[in-house]
CSV table of C-alpha atoms and ligand atoms in Angstrom, one decimal:
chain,number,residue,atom,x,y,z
A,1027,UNK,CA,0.0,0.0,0.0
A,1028,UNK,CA,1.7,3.4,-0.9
A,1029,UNK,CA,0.8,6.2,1.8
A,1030,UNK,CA,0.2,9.5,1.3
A,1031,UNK,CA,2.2,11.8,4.0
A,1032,UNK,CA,2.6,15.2,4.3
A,1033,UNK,CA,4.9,17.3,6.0
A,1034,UNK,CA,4.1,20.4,6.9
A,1035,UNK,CA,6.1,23.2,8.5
A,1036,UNK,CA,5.0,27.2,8.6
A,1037,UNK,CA,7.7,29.5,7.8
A,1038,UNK,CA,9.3,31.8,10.4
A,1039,UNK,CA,6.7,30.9,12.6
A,1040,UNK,CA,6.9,33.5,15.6
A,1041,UNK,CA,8.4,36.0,13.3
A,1042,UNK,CA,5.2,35.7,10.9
A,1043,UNK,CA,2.6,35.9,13.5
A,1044,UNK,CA,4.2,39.1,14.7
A,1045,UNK,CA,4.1,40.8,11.3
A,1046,UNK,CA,0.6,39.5,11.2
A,1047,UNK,CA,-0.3,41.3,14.1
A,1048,UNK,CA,1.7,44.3,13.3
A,1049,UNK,CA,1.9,45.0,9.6
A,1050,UNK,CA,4.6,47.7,9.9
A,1051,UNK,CA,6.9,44.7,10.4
A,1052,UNK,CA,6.3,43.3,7.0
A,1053,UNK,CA,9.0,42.6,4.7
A,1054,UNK,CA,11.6,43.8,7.2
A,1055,UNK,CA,14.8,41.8,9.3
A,1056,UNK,CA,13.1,41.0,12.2
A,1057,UNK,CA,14.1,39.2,15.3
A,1058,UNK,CA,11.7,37.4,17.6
A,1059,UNK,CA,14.0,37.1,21.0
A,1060,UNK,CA,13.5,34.6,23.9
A,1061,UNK,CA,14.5,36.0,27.3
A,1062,UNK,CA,15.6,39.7,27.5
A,1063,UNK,CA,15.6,41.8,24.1
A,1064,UNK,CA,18.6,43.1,25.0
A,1065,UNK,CA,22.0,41.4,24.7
A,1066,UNK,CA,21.3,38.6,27.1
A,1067,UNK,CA,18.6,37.1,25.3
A,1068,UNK,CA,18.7,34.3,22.8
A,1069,UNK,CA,16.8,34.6,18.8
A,1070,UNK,CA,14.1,32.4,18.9
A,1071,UNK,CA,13.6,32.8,15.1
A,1072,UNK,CA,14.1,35.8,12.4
A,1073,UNK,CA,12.5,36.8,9.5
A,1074,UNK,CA,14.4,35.4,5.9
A,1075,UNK,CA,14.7,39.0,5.7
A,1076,UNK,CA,17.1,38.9,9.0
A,1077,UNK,CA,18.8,35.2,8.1
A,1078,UNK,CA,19.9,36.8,4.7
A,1079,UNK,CA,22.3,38.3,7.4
A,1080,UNK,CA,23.4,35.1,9.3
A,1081,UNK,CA,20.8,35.4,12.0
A,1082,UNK,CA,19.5,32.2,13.1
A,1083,UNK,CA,17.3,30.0,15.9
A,1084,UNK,CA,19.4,29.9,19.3
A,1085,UNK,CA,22.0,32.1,18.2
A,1086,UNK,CA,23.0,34.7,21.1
A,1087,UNK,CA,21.1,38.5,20.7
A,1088,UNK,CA,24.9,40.5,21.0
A,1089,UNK,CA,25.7,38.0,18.0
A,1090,UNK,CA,22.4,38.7,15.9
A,1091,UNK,CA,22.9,42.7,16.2
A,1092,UNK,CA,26.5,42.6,15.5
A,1093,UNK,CA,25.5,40.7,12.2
A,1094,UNK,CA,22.4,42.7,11.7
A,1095,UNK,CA,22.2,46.0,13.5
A,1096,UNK,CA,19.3,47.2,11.3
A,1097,UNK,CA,16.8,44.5,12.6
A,1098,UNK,CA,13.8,45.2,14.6
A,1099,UNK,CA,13.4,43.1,18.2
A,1100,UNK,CA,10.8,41.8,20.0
A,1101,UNK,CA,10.2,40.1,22.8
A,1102,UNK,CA,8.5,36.3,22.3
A,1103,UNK,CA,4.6,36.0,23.2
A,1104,UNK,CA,4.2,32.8,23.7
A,1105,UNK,CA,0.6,32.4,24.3
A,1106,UNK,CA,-0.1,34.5,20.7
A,1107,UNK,CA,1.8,31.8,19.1
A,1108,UNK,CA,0.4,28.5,20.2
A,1109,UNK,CA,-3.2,30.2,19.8
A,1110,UNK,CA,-2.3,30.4,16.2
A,1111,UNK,CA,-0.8,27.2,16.2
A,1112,UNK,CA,-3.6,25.7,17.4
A,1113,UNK,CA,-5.7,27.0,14.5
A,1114,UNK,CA,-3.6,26.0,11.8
A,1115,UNK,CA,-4.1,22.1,13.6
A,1116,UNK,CA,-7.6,22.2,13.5
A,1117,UNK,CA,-7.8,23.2,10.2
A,1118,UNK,CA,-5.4,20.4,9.5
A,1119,UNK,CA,-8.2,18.2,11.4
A,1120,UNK,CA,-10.5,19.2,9.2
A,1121,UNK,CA,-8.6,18.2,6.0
A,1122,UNK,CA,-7.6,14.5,7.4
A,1123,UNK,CA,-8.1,12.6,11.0
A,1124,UNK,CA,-4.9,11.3,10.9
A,1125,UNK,CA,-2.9,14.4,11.9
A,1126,UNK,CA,0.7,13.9,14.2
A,1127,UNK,CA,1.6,17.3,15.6
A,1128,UNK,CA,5.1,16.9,15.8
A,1129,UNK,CA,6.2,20.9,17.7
A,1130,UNK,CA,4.2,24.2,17.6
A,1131,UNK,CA,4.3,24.6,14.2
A,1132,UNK,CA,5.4,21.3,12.4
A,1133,UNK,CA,2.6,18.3,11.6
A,1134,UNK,CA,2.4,15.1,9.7
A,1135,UNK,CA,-0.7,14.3,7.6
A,1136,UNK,CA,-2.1,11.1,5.6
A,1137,UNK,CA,-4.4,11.3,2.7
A,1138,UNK,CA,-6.6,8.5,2.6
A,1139,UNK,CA,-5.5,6.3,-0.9
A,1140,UNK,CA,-8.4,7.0,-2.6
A,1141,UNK,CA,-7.9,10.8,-2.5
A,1142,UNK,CA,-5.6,13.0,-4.6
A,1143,UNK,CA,-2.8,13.7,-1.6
A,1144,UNK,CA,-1.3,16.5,-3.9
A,1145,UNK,CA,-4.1,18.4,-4.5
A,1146,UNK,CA,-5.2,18.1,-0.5
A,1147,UNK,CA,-1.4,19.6,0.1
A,1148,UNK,CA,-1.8,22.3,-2.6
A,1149,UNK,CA,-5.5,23.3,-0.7
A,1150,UNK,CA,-4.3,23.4,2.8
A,1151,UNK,CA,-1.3,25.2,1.9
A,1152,UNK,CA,-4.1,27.7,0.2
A,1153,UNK,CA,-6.5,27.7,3.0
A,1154,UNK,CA,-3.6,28.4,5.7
A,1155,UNK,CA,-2.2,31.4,3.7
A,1156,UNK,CA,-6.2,32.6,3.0
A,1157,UNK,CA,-7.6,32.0,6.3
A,1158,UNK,CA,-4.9,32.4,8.6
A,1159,UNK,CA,-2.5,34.7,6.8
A,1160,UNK,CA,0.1,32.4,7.5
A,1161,UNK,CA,3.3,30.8,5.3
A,1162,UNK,CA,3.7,27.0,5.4
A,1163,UNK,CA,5.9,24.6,3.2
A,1164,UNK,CA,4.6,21.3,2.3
A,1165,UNK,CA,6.4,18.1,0.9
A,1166,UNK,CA,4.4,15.2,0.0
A,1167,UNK,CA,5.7,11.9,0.0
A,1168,UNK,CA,5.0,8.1,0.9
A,1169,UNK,CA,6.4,8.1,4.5
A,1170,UNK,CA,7.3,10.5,7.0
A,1171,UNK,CA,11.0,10.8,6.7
A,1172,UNK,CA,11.4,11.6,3.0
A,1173,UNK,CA,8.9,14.3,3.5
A,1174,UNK,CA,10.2,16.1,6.3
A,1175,UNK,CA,13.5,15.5,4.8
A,1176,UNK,CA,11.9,17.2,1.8
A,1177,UNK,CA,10.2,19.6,3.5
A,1178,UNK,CA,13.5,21.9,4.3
A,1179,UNK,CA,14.7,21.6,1.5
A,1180,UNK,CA,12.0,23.9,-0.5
A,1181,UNK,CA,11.7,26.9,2.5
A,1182,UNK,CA,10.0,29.2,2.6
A,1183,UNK,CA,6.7,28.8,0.8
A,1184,UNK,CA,7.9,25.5,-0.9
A,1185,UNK,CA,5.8,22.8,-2.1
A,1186,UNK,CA,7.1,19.7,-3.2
A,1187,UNK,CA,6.1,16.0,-4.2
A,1188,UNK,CA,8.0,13.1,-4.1
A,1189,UNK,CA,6.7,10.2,-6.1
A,1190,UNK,CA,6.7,6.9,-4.7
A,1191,UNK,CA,9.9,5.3,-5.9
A,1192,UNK,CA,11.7,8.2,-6.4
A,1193,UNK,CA,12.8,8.5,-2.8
A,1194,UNK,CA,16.2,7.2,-2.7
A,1195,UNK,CA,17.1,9.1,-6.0
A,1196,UNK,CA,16.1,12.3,-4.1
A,1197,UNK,CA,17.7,11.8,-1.0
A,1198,UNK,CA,21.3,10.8,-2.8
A,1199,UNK,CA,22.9,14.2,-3.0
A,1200,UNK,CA,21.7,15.8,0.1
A,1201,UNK,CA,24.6,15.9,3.0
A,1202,UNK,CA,24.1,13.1,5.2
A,1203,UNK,CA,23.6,15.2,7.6
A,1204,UNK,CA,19.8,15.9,6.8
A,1205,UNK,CA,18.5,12.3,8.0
A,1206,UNK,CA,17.4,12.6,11.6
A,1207,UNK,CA,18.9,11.5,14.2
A,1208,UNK,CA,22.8,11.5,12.2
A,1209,UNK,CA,24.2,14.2,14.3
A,1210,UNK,CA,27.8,15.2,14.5
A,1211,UNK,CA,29.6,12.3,16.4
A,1212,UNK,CA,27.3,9.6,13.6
A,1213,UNK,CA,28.4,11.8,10.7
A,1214,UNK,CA,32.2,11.9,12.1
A,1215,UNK,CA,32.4,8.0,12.0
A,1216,UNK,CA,30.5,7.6,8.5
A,1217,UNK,CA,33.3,10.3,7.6
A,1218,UNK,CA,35.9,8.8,8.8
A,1219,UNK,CA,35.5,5.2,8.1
A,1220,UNK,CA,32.9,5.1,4.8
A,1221,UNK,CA,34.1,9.1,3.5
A,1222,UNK,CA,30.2,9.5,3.3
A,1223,UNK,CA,29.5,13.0,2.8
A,1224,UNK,CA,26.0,12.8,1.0
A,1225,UNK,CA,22.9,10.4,1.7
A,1226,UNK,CA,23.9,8.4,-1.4
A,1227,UNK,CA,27.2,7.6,-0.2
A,1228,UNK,CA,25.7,6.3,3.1
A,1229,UNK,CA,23.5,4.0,1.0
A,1230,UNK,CA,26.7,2.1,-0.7
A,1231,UNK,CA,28.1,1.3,2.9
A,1232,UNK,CA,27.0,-2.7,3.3
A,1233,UNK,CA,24.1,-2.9,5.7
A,1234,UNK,CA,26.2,-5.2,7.6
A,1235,UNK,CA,28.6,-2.7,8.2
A,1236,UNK,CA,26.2,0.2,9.2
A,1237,UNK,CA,24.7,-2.4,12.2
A,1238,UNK,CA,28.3,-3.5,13.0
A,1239,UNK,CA,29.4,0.0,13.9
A,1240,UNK,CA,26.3,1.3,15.3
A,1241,UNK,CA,23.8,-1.5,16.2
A,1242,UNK,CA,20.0,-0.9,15.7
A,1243,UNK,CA,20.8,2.6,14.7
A,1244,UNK,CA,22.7,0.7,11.5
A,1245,UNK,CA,19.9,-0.8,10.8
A,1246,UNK,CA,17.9,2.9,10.7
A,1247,UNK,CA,20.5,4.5,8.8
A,1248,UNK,CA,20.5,1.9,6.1
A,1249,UNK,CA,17.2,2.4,5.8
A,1250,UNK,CA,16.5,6.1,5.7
A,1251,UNK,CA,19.7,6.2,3.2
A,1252,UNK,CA,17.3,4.3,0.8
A,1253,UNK,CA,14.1,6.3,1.6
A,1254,UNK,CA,12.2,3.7,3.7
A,1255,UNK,CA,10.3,4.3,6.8
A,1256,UNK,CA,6.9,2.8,7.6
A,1257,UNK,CA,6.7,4.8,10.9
A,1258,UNK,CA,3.0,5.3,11.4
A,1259,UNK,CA,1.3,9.0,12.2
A,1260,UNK,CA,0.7,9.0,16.0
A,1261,UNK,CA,-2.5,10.7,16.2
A,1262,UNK,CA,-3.5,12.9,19.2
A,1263,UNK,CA,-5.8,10.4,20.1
A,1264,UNK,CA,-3.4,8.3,20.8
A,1265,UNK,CA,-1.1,10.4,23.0
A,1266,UNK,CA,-4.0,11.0,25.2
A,1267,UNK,CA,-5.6,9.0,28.5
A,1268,UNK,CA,-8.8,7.7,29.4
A,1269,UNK,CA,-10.2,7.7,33.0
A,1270,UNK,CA,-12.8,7.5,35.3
A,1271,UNK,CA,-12.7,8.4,39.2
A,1272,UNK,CA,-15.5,8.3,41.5
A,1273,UNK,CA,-15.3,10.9,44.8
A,1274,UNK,CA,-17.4,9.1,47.7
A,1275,UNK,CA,-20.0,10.8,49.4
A,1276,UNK,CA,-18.7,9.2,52.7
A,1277,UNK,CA,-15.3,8.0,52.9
A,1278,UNK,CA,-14.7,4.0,52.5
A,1279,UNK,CA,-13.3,1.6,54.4
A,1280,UNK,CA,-14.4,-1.6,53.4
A,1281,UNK,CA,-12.7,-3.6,50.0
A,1282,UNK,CA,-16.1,-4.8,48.5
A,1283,UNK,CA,-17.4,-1.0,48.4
A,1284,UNK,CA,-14.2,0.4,46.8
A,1285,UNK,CA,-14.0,-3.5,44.1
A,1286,UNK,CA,-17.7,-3.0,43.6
A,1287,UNK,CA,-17.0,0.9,42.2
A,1288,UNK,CA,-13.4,-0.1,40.3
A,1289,UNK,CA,-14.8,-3.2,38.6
A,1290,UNK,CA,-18.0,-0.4,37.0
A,1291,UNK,CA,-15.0,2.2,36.3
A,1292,UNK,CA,-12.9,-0.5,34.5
A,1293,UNK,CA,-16.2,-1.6,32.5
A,1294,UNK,CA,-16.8,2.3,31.6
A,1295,UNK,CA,-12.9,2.2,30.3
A,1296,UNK,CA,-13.0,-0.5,28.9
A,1297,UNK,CA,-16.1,0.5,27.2
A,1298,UNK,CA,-14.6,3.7,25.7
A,1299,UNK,CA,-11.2,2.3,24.3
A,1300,UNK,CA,-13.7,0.3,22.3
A,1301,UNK,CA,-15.5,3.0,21.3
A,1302,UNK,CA,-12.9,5.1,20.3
A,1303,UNK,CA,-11.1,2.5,18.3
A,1304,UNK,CA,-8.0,2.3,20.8
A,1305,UNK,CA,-5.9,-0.2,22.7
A,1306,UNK,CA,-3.8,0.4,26.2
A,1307,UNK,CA,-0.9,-0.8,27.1
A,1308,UNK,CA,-0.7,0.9,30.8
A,1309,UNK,CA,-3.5,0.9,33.8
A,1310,UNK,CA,-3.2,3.0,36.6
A,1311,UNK,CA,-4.9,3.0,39.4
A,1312,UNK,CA,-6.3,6.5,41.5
A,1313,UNK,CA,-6.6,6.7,45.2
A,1314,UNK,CA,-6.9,9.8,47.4
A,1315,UNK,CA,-7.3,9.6,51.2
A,1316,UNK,CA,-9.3,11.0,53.6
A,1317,UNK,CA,-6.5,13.6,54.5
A,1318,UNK,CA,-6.6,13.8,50.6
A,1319,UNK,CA,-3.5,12.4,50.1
A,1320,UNK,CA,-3.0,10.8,46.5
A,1321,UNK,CA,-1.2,8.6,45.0
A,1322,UNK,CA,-1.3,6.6,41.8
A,1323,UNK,CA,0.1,3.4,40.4
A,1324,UNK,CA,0.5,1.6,37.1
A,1325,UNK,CA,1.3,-1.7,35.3
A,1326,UNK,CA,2.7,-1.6,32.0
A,1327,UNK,CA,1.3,-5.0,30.1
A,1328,UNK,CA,3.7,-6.4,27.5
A,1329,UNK,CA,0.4,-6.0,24.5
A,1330,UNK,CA,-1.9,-3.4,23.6
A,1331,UNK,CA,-5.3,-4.3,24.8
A,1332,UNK,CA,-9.1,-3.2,25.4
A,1333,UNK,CA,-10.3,-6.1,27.4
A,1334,UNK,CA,-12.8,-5.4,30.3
A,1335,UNK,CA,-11.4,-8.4,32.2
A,1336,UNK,CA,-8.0,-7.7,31.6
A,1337,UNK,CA,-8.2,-4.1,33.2
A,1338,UNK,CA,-10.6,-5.4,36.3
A,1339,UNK,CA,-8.0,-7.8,36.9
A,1340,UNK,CA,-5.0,-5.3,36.8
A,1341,UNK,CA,-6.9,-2.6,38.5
A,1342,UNK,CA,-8.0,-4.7,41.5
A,1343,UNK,CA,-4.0,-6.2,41.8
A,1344,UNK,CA,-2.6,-2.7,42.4
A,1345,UNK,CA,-5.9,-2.0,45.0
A,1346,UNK,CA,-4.8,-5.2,47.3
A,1347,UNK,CA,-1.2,-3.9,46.7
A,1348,UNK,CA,-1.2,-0.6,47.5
A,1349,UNK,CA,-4.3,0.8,49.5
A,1350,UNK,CA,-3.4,1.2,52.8
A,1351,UNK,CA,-6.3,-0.5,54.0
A,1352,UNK,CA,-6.2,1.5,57.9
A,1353,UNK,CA,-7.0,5.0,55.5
A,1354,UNK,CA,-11.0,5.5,54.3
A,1355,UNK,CA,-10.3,6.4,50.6
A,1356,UNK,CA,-12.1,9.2,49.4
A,1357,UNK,CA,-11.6,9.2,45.8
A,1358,UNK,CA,-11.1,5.8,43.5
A,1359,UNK,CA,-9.9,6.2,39.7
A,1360,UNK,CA,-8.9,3.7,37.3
A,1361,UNK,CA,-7.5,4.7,33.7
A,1362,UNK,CA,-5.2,3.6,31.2
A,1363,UNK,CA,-2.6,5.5,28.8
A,1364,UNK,CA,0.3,4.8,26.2
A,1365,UNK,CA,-3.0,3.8,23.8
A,1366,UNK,CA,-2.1,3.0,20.1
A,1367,UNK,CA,-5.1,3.1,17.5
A,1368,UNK,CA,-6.6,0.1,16.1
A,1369,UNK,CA,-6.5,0.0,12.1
A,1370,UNK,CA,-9.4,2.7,11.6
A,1371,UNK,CA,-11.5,1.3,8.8
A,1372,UNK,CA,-10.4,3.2,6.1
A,1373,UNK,CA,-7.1,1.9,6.2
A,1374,UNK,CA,-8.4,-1.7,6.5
A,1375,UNK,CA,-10.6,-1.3,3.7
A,1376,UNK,CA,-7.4,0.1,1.3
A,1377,UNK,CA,-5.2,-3.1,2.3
A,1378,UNK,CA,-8.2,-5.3,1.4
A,1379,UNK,CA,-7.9,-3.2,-2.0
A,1380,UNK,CA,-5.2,-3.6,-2.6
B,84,DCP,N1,12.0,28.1,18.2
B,84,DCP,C1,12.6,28.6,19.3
B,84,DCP,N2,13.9,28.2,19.5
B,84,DCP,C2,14.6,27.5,18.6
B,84,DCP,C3,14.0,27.0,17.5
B,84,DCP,C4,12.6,27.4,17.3
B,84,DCP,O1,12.0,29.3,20.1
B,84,DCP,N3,15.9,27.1,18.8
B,84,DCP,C5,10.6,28.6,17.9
B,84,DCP,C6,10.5,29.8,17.1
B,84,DCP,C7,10.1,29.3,15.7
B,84,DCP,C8,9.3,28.1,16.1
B,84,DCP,O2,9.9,27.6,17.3
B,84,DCP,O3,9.4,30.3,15.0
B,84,DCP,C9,9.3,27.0,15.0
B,84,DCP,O4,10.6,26.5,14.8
B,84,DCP,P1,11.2,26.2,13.3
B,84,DCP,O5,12.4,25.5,13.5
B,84,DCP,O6,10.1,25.6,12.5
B,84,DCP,O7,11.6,27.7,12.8
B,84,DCP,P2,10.7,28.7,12.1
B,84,DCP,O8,9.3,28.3,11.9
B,84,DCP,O9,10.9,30.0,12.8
B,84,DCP,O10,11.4,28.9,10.6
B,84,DCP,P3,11.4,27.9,9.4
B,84,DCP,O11,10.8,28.6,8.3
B,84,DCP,O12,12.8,27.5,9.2
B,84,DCP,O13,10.6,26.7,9.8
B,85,MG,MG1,8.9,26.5,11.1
């Protein structure tokens, strides 16, 4: 099954939304500064207009000035920008459910199969500049790390589509530098023993080689040199926790009250992991005290799962283990996290398609 991902990464992000709010600041080398605006202060990003200069992320603020005396500080408003970040992820919502926000303004998308991912790309890329006056690049490609890969390659205002098949030929001239995780120390050894320089170079080097010098992270290198990744989009959904807690109206003391509450609580879980097409891997257990005291507790099973007797079972283990049973409890919550979706029905449908 080829995928359809997107990468998707606005341009000068807290830089933009300040010349958004103040017009003035348009077109000009502008520096948005994190900490004090004057020399102590750090550049949390800068206009092109500003980088033409040098100026970059992280760089000190007696460094930026010195390189570009002429730009125009401001102080970072943090709140502005996730406000606006947070509209630019719903509108991605709205164009596919399988959205992975990966920082405040970077996402991965999938396009369903049967829809044209290219012309999806090319109308969010419209609708974020229309609607919400903001500057995104876009690569499209069929897995994650070719198109984020892609994606900085084509700032600002880029678009660009990788065809399936063509990843490995794209990636070959690009410093090796770009793959993920290939930091300075990985890049000094491929260097050093290989000569790699460029992404191609790193995909002659014998697999074998790769794992023998740098174990499972051989094995990822190798890979990404040749453009595959099937890392799936981890929706929000997934990241999130469901729970239920009950507060008693008089404290409890006895274990059939409390077992009698948790066993309903892990049926009303249970019930929504179901419902929501997830599995859990972790269930943790709630308990506050009379003197409100509250601790949790958790077991980590080795599978995903959204069993009703599974959870009751787990639930009521870390109850005999850990209530102190000379306290009255006041509060009992069960809940589970680390969830992972189930195949949504789309997806099953295409790989029964295919
Ligand atoms: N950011 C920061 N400190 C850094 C890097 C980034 O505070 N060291 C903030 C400011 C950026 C925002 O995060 O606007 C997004 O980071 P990006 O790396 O995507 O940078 P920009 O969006 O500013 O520019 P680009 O067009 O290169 O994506
Ligand atoms: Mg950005």
């Amino acid at each position: 099954m080829v995928r359809q991902i997107l990468h998707l990464d606005l341009d000068a992000f807290y830089a933009t939304v300040e010349m958004l709010l103040n017009p003035a600041l348009r077109g000009k080398p502008l520096i948005v500064a994190m900490g004090d605006v004057n020399t102590r202060g750090v550049v949390a990003t800068a206009s092109y207009e500003a980088r033409k200069f040098g100026v970059h992320s992280a760089m000190g603020l007696r460094e930026a000035k010195r390189l570009c005396p002429q730009a125009i500080i401001v102080p970072a408003r943090h709140k502005i920008y996730s406000e606006h970040s947070a509209r630019v992820m719903n509108l991605l919502r709205e164009m596919s459910p399988r959205v992975e926000q990966v920082s405040i303004d970077e996402a991965y998308l999938e396009i369903e199969a049967e829809r044209d991912g290219v012309a999806a790309a090319r109308e969010i890329q419209r609708r974020i500049h229309e609607e919400l006056q903001l500057s995104c690049t876009i690569a499209v490609a069929s897995n994650k790390l070719v198109s984020k890969i892609a994606c900085n390659t084509v700032k600002p205002r880029g678009f660009i589509v990788i065809p399936n098949g063509d990843e490995e030929k794209f990636l070959a001239p690009l410093p090796v530098g770009k793959i993920p995780g290939a930091g300075h120390v990985t890049r000094a050894k491929l260097k050093a023993k290989w000569n790699v320089e460029t992404i191609g170079d790193l995909a002659r080097v014998p697999i074998e080689e790769l794992r023998a010098e740098f174990g499972k992270n051989g094995a990822y290198l190798a890979d990404a040199a040749r453009g595959m990744d099937d890392s799936p989009i981890i929706t929000d959904r997934a990241t999130k926790s469901i729970s239920q807690e009950n507060t008693f109206d008089r404290d409890v003391r006895t274990r059939d009250v409390l077992e009698k509450y948790l066993d309903e609580m892990c049926a009303g879980v249970a019930r929504e992991l179901v419902a929501e097409e997830l599995k859990a891997r972790t269930i943790i257990l709630k308990l506050r005290y009379e003197d409100f005291t509250t601790m949790t507790r958790q077991v980590t099973l080795r599978a995903p799962m959204a069993d009703e007797t599974i959870i009751r079972k787990h639930a009521r283990e870390l109850l005999q283990q850990h209530w102190d049973t000379r306290r009255a409890v006041r509060l009992l919550g069960v809940g589970v996290h680390n969830l992972v979706e189930i195949e949504g029905t789309w997806q099953m449908e295409l790989q029964m398609g295919e």
